[in-house]
GROMACS .gro file of C-alpha atoms in nm:
model
  229
    1MET     CA    1  -9.949   1.206  -6.471
    2ALA     CA    2  -9.796   0.865  -6.541
    3ILE     CA    3  -9.659   0.858  -6.186
    4LEU     CA    4  -9.978   0.993  -6.028
    5VAL     CA    5 -10.139   0.660  -5.936
    6PRO     CA    6  -9.822   0.494  -5.799
    7LEU     CA    7  -9.754   0.810  -5.600
    8THR     CA    8 -10.110   0.811  -5.469
    9GLY     CA    9 -10.066   0.450  -5.367
   10TYR     CA   10  -9.752   0.530  -5.172
   11LEU     CA   11  -9.916   0.822  -4.993
   12ILE     CA   12 -10.218   0.616  -4.894
   13VAL     CA   13 -10.009   0.324  -4.771
   14ASP     CA   14  -9.784   0.561  -4.576
   15HIS     CA   15 -10.047   0.791  -4.430
   16TYR     CA   16 -10.389   0.626  -4.445
   17GLY     CA   17 -10.368   0.486  -4.094
   18LYS     CA   18 -10.275   0.831  -3.964
   19ASN     CA   19 -10.586   0.986  -4.121
   20ALA     CA   20 -10.359   1.217  -4.322
   21VAL     CA   21 -10.543   1.148  -4.648
   22PRO     CA   22 -10.863   1.353  -4.669
   23ILE     CA   23 -11.165   1.137  -4.751
   24PRO     CA   24 -11.389   1.287  -5.023
   25ARG     CA   25 -11.694   1.432  -4.853
   26TYR     CA   26 -12.058   1.357  -4.931
   27PHE     CA   27 -12.258   1.609  -5.134
   28ILE     CA   28 -12.630   1.689  -5.160
   29PRO     CA   29 -12.795   1.600  -4.828
   30GLU     CA   30 -13.163   1.521  -4.880
   31ARG     CA   31 -13.304   1.480  -4.532
   32ILE     CA   32 -13.227   1.416  -4.167
   33ASP     CA   33 -13.358   1.095  -4.014
   34THR     CA   34 -13.407   1.044  -3.639
   35VAL     CA   35 -13.272   0.708  -3.524
   36VAL     CA   36 -13.327   0.541  -3.186
   37ARG     CA   37 -13.062   0.288  -3.080
   38ASP     CA   38 -13.051   0.131  -2.734
   39GLY     CA   39 -13.285   0.397  -2.607
   40LYS     CA   40 -13.065   0.679  -2.737
   41THR     CA   41 -13.183   0.917  -3.008
   42SER     CA   42 -12.948   1.038  -3.276
   43VAL     CA   43 -12.978   1.193  -3.618
   44ASP     CA   44 -12.842   1.059  -3.948
   45THR     CA   45 -12.802   1.260  -4.266
   46VAL     CA   46 -12.940   1.085  -4.573
   47PHE     CA   47 -12.749   1.188  -4.883
   48HIS     CA   48 -12.870   1.195  -5.241
   49THR     CA   49 -12.839   0.867  -5.431
   50ILE     CA   50 -12.816   0.869  -5.811
   51SER     CA   51 -13.125   0.709  -5.964
   52ASP     CA   52 -13.093   0.440  -6.226
   53PHE     CA   53 -13.109   0.531  -6.593
   54GLU     CA   54 -13.075   0.363  -6.931
   55MET     CA   55 -12.866   0.512  -7.213
   56THR     CA   56 -12.695   0.388  -7.530
   57ASN     CA   57 -12.315   0.389  -7.547
   58GLN     CA   58 -12.080   0.434  -7.843
   59LEU     CA   59 -12.090   0.060  -7.909
   60GLY     CA   60 -12.467   0.068  -7.952
   61ASN     CA   61 -12.528  -0.116  -7.625
   62LYS     CA   62 -12.801  -0.024  -7.378
   63VAL     CA   63 -12.640   0.039  -7.039
   64SER     CA   64 -12.762   0.132  -6.692
   65LEU     CA   65 -12.624   0.174  -6.343
   66LYS     CA   66 -12.677  -0.198  -6.289
   67ASP     CA   67 -12.395  -0.258  -6.540
   68MET     CA   68 -12.154  -0.060  -6.321
   69GLU     CA   69 -12.198  -0.227  -5.983
   70GLY     CA   70 -11.890  -0.204  -5.765
   71LYS     CA   71 -11.732   0.075  -5.968
   72VAL     CA   72 -11.655   0.435  -5.893
   73LEU     CA   73 -11.802   0.664  -6.159
   74LEU     CA   74 -11.661   0.984  -6.306
   75VAL     CA   75 -11.923   1.179  -6.504
   76ASP     CA   76 -11.913   1.468  -6.748
   77PHE     CA   77 -12.144   1.630  -7.003
   78PHE     CA   78 -12.020   1.710  -7.353
   79PHE     CA   79 -12.111   1.705  -7.723
   80THR     CA   80 -11.905   1.593  -8.019
   81SER     CA   81 -11.924   1.918  -8.217
   82CYS     CA   82 -11.821   2.133  -7.920
   83PRO     CA   83 -11.530   2.360  -8.024
   84SER     CA   84 -11.456   2.509  -7.682
   85ILE     CA   85 -11.425   2.318  -7.354
   86CYS     CA   86 -11.507   1.962  -7.462
   87PRO     CA   87 -11.176   1.874  -7.634
   88THR     CA   88 -10.988   1.969  -7.317
   89LEU     CA   89 -11.237   1.781  -7.098
   90THR     CA   90 -11.193   1.472  -7.312
   91LYS     CA   91 -10.814   1.502  -7.309
   92ASN     CA   92 -10.808   1.529  -6.929
   93LEU     CA   93 -11.047   1.238  -6.885
   94ARG     CA   94 -10.826   1.031  -7.113
   95THR     CA   95 -10.537   1.108  -6.878
   96ILE     CA   96 -10.739   0.973  -6.585
   97GLN     CA   97 -10.841   0.667  -6.784
   98SER     CA   98 -10.475   0.601  -6.869
   99ALA     CA   99 -10.386   0.618  -6.500
  100TYR     CA  100 -10.632   0.333  -6.437
  101VAL     CA  101 -10.569   0.133  -6.752
  102LYS     CA  102 -10.442  -0.168  -6.552
  103ASN     CA  103 -10.742  -0.152  -6.318
  104ASP     CA  104 -11.027  -0.085  -6.558
  105THR     CA  105 -11.277  -0.273  -6.340
  106LEU     CA  106 -11.245  -0.007  -6.069
  107LEU     CA  107 -11.346   0.304  -6.261
  108GLN     CA  108 -11.620   0.381  -6.513
  109ILE     CA  109 -11.614   0.714  -6.697
  110LEU     CA  110 -11.948   0.833  -6.834
  111SER     CA  111 -11.970   1.118  -7.085
  112PHE     CA  112 -12.331   1.217  -7.152
  113SER     CA  113 -12.399   1.399  -7.478
  114VAL     CA  114 -12.601   1.718  -7.428
  115ASP     CA  115 -12.673   1.714  -7.804
  116PRO     CA  116 -12.815   1.362  -7.831
  117VAL     CA  117 -13.027   1.436  -8.139
  118ARG     CA  118 -12.712   1.484  -8.348
  119ASP     CA  119 -12.482   1.264  -8.142
  120SER     CA  120 -12.589   0.929  -8.280
  121VAL     CA  121 -12.414   0.604  -8.192
  122ASP     CA  122 -12.209   0.626  -8.513
  123ARG     CA  123 -12.104   0.980  -8.431
  124LEU     CA  124 -12.007   0.887  -8.077
  125ARG     CA  125 -11.811   0.588  -8.202
  126LYS     CA  126 -11.620   0.809  -8.448
  127TYR     CA  127 -11.547   1.065  -8.175
  128ALA     CA  128 -11.428   0.789  -7.942
  129TYR     CA  129 -11.191   0.656  -8.207
  130GLU     CA  130 -11.052   1.001  -8.285
  131HIS     CA  131 -10.993   1.077  -7.918
  132GLN     CA  132 -10.857   0.733  -7.822
  133VAL     CA  133 -11.141   0.653  -7.584
  134ASN     CA  134 -11.115   0.297  -7.455
  135PRO     CA  135 -11.469   0.151  -7.426
  136ASP     CA  136 -11.358  -0.096  -7.159
  137ASN     CA  137 -11.429   0.166  -6.891
  138TRP     CA  138 -11.534   0.483  -7.072
  139TRP     CA  139 -11.874   0.515  -7.231
  140LEU     CA  140 -11.998   0.803  -7.442
  141LEU     CA  141 -12.374   0.808  -7.390
  142THR     CA  142 -12.671   0.922  -7.592
  143GLY     CA  143 -13.043   0.894  -7.530
  144ASP     CA  144 -13.352   1.101  -7.473
  145LYS     CA  145 -13.259   1.468  -7.434
  146LYS     CA  146 -13.515   1.540  -7.162
  147GLU     CA  147 -13.387   1.246  -6.958
  148ILE     CA  148 -13.022   1.352  -6.999
  149TYR     CA  149 -13.101   1.709  -6.898
  150ASP     CA  150 -13.301   1.590  -6.599
  151LEU     CA  151 -13.003   1.380  -6.493
  152ALA     CA  152 -12.771   1.679  -6.531
  153ARG     CA  153 -12.993   1.906  -6.324
  154HIS     CA  154 -13.160   1.684  -6.067
  155GLN     CA  155 -12.934   1.380  -6.027
  156PHE     CA  156 -12.579   1.513  -6.082
  157PHE     CA  157 -12.658   1.880  -6.006
  158VAL     CA  158 -12.418   2.031  -6.260
  159SER     CA  159 -12.651   2.310  -6.373
  160VAL     CA  160 -12.837   2.574  -6.175
  161THR     CA  161 -13.057   2.665  -6.471
  162GLU     CA  162 -13.398   2.510  -6.526
  163GLY     CA  163 -13.542   2.401  -6.858
  164ASP     CA  164 -13.765   2.149  -7.028
  165GLY     CA  165 -13.509   1.962  -7.235
  166GLY     CA  166 -13.665   2.105  -7.549
  167PRO     CA  167 -13.493   2.222  -7.869
  168ASP     CA  168 -13.387   2.556  -7.718
  169ASP     CA  169 -13.268   2.413  -7.387
  170PHE     CA  170 -12.892   2.374  -7.342
  171VAL     CA  171 -12.659   2.261  -7.063
  172HIS     CA  172 -12.286   2.319  -7.097
  173THR     CA  173 -12.047   2.267  -6.807
  174GLU     CA  174 -11.683   2.196  -6.731
  175LYS     CA  175 -11.774   2.004  -6.413
  176LEU     CA  176 -11.675   1.646  -6.348
  177VAL     CA  177 -11.878   1.454  -6.090
  178LEU     CA  178 -11.737   1.170  -5.880
  179ILE     CA  179 -11.982   0.899  -5.769
  180ASP     CA  180 -11.892   0.629  -5.517
  181LYS     CA  181 -11.987   0.261  -5.526
  182ASP     CA  182 -12.309   0.334  -5.337
  183LYS     CA  183 -12.408   0.597  -5.598
  184HIS     CA  184 -12.350   0.898  -5.371
  185ILE     CA  185 -12.193   1.217  -5.506
  186ARG     CA  186 -11.846   1.251  -5.351
  187GLY     CA  187 -11.678   1.524  -5.552
  188TYR     CA  188 -11.702   1.804  -5.807
  189TYR     CA  189 -11.400   1.906  -6.014
  190ASN     CA  190 -11.313   2.159  -6.281
  191GLY     CA  191 -11.236   1.936  -6.577
  192LEU     CA  192 -11.020   2.208  -6.734
  193ASP     CA  193 -10.791   2.249  -6.432
  194SER     CA  194 -10.488   2.019  -6.414
  195ASN     CA  195 -10.475   2.037  -6.034
  196ASP     CA  196 -10.840   1.934  -6.010
  197ILE     CA  197 -10.774   1.647  -6.250
  198LYS     CA  198 -10.498   1.520  -6.020
  199ARG     CA  199 -10.729   1.560  -5.721
  200ALA     CA  200 -11.002   1.361  -5.898
  201ALA     CA  201 -10.760   1.079  -5.981
  202THR     CA  202 -10.647   1.065  -5.618
  203ASP     CA  203 -11.003   1.072  -5.483
  204ILE     CA  204 -11.098   0.782  -5.711
  205ALA     CA  205 -10.830   0.569  -5.547
  206ILE     CA  206 -10.929   0.677  -5.197
  207LEU     CA  207 -11.295   0.586  -5.255
  208HIS     CA  208 -11.191   0.232  -5.343
  209LEU     CA  209 -11.002   0.202  -5.019
  210GLU     CA  210 -11.217   0.378  -4.760
  211LYS     CA  211 -11.425   0.067  -4.679
  212ASP     CA  212 -11.128  -0.169  -4.706
  213LYS     CA  213 -10.905  -0.005  -4.448
  214HIS     CA  214 -10.971  -0.258  -4.172
  215ARG     CA  215 -11.026  -0.565  -4.386
  216PRO     CA  216 -10.773  -0.852  -4.398
  217GLY     CA  217 -10.548  -0.824  -4.699
  218PHE     CA  218 -10.572  -0.445  -4.720
  219LEU     CA  219 -10.208  -0.400  -4.822
  220LYS     CA  220 -10.244  -0.678  -5.077
  221PHE     CA  221 -10.544  -0.494  -5.221
  222LEU     CA  222 -10.336  -0.177  -5.242
  223LYS     CA  223 -10.059  -0.358  -5.425
  224LYS     CA  224 -10.306  -0.496  -5.679
  225LEU     CA  225 -10.473  -0.158  -5.724
  226PHE     CA  226 -10.156   0.032  -5.802
  227SER     CA  227  -9.950  -0.235  -5.979
  228GLY     CA  228 -10.221  -0.388  -6.192
  229SER     CA  229 -10.098  -0.732  -6.092
   0.00000   0.00000   0.00000
């Protein structure tokens, strides 16, 4: 994995202009708008945009989407006492974070606790320390359970079940969700699958470059992205 980001950089530099690198697609269309330009009618698909929220991270700070402007987001849902999938999810996310350690202003990882009543700030901080989570660009989040579950179901769409966020409601998923700088969903990945983890890391890089392809200094931007210089 240590060579994943430099390799991704080489592939994008070598093939981006040839359209050989697949651009992550948009997910969750919400409506079709009719647009009239120069007397011609066309249709545009409007895709779901993640709504703002406010949570508390493992440092005890209140954070919202406004604090992550200009970043690509990678989202998962976990809880600190989870004995099954969460340790592997956290390990794989740490691998992705390590791949971007020299470019921590590009990526923000968000891990929402689905057991926020027990996952206090102190508990999240302890978990972060034990699992070597760097708070510079990875936040473990707690808050109101109903709000977290509404985000999981109706903003990030990681659960097909419905519930009220009450004491008996529970969401547990291995999905990772990739969000672009404009807060659109651009990818879903199995956080337990090593191939999907590599694909997520590559897609993160591509999302940073898709709007910069034709800008002056594009290659310089690539060099900075993948060298950390």
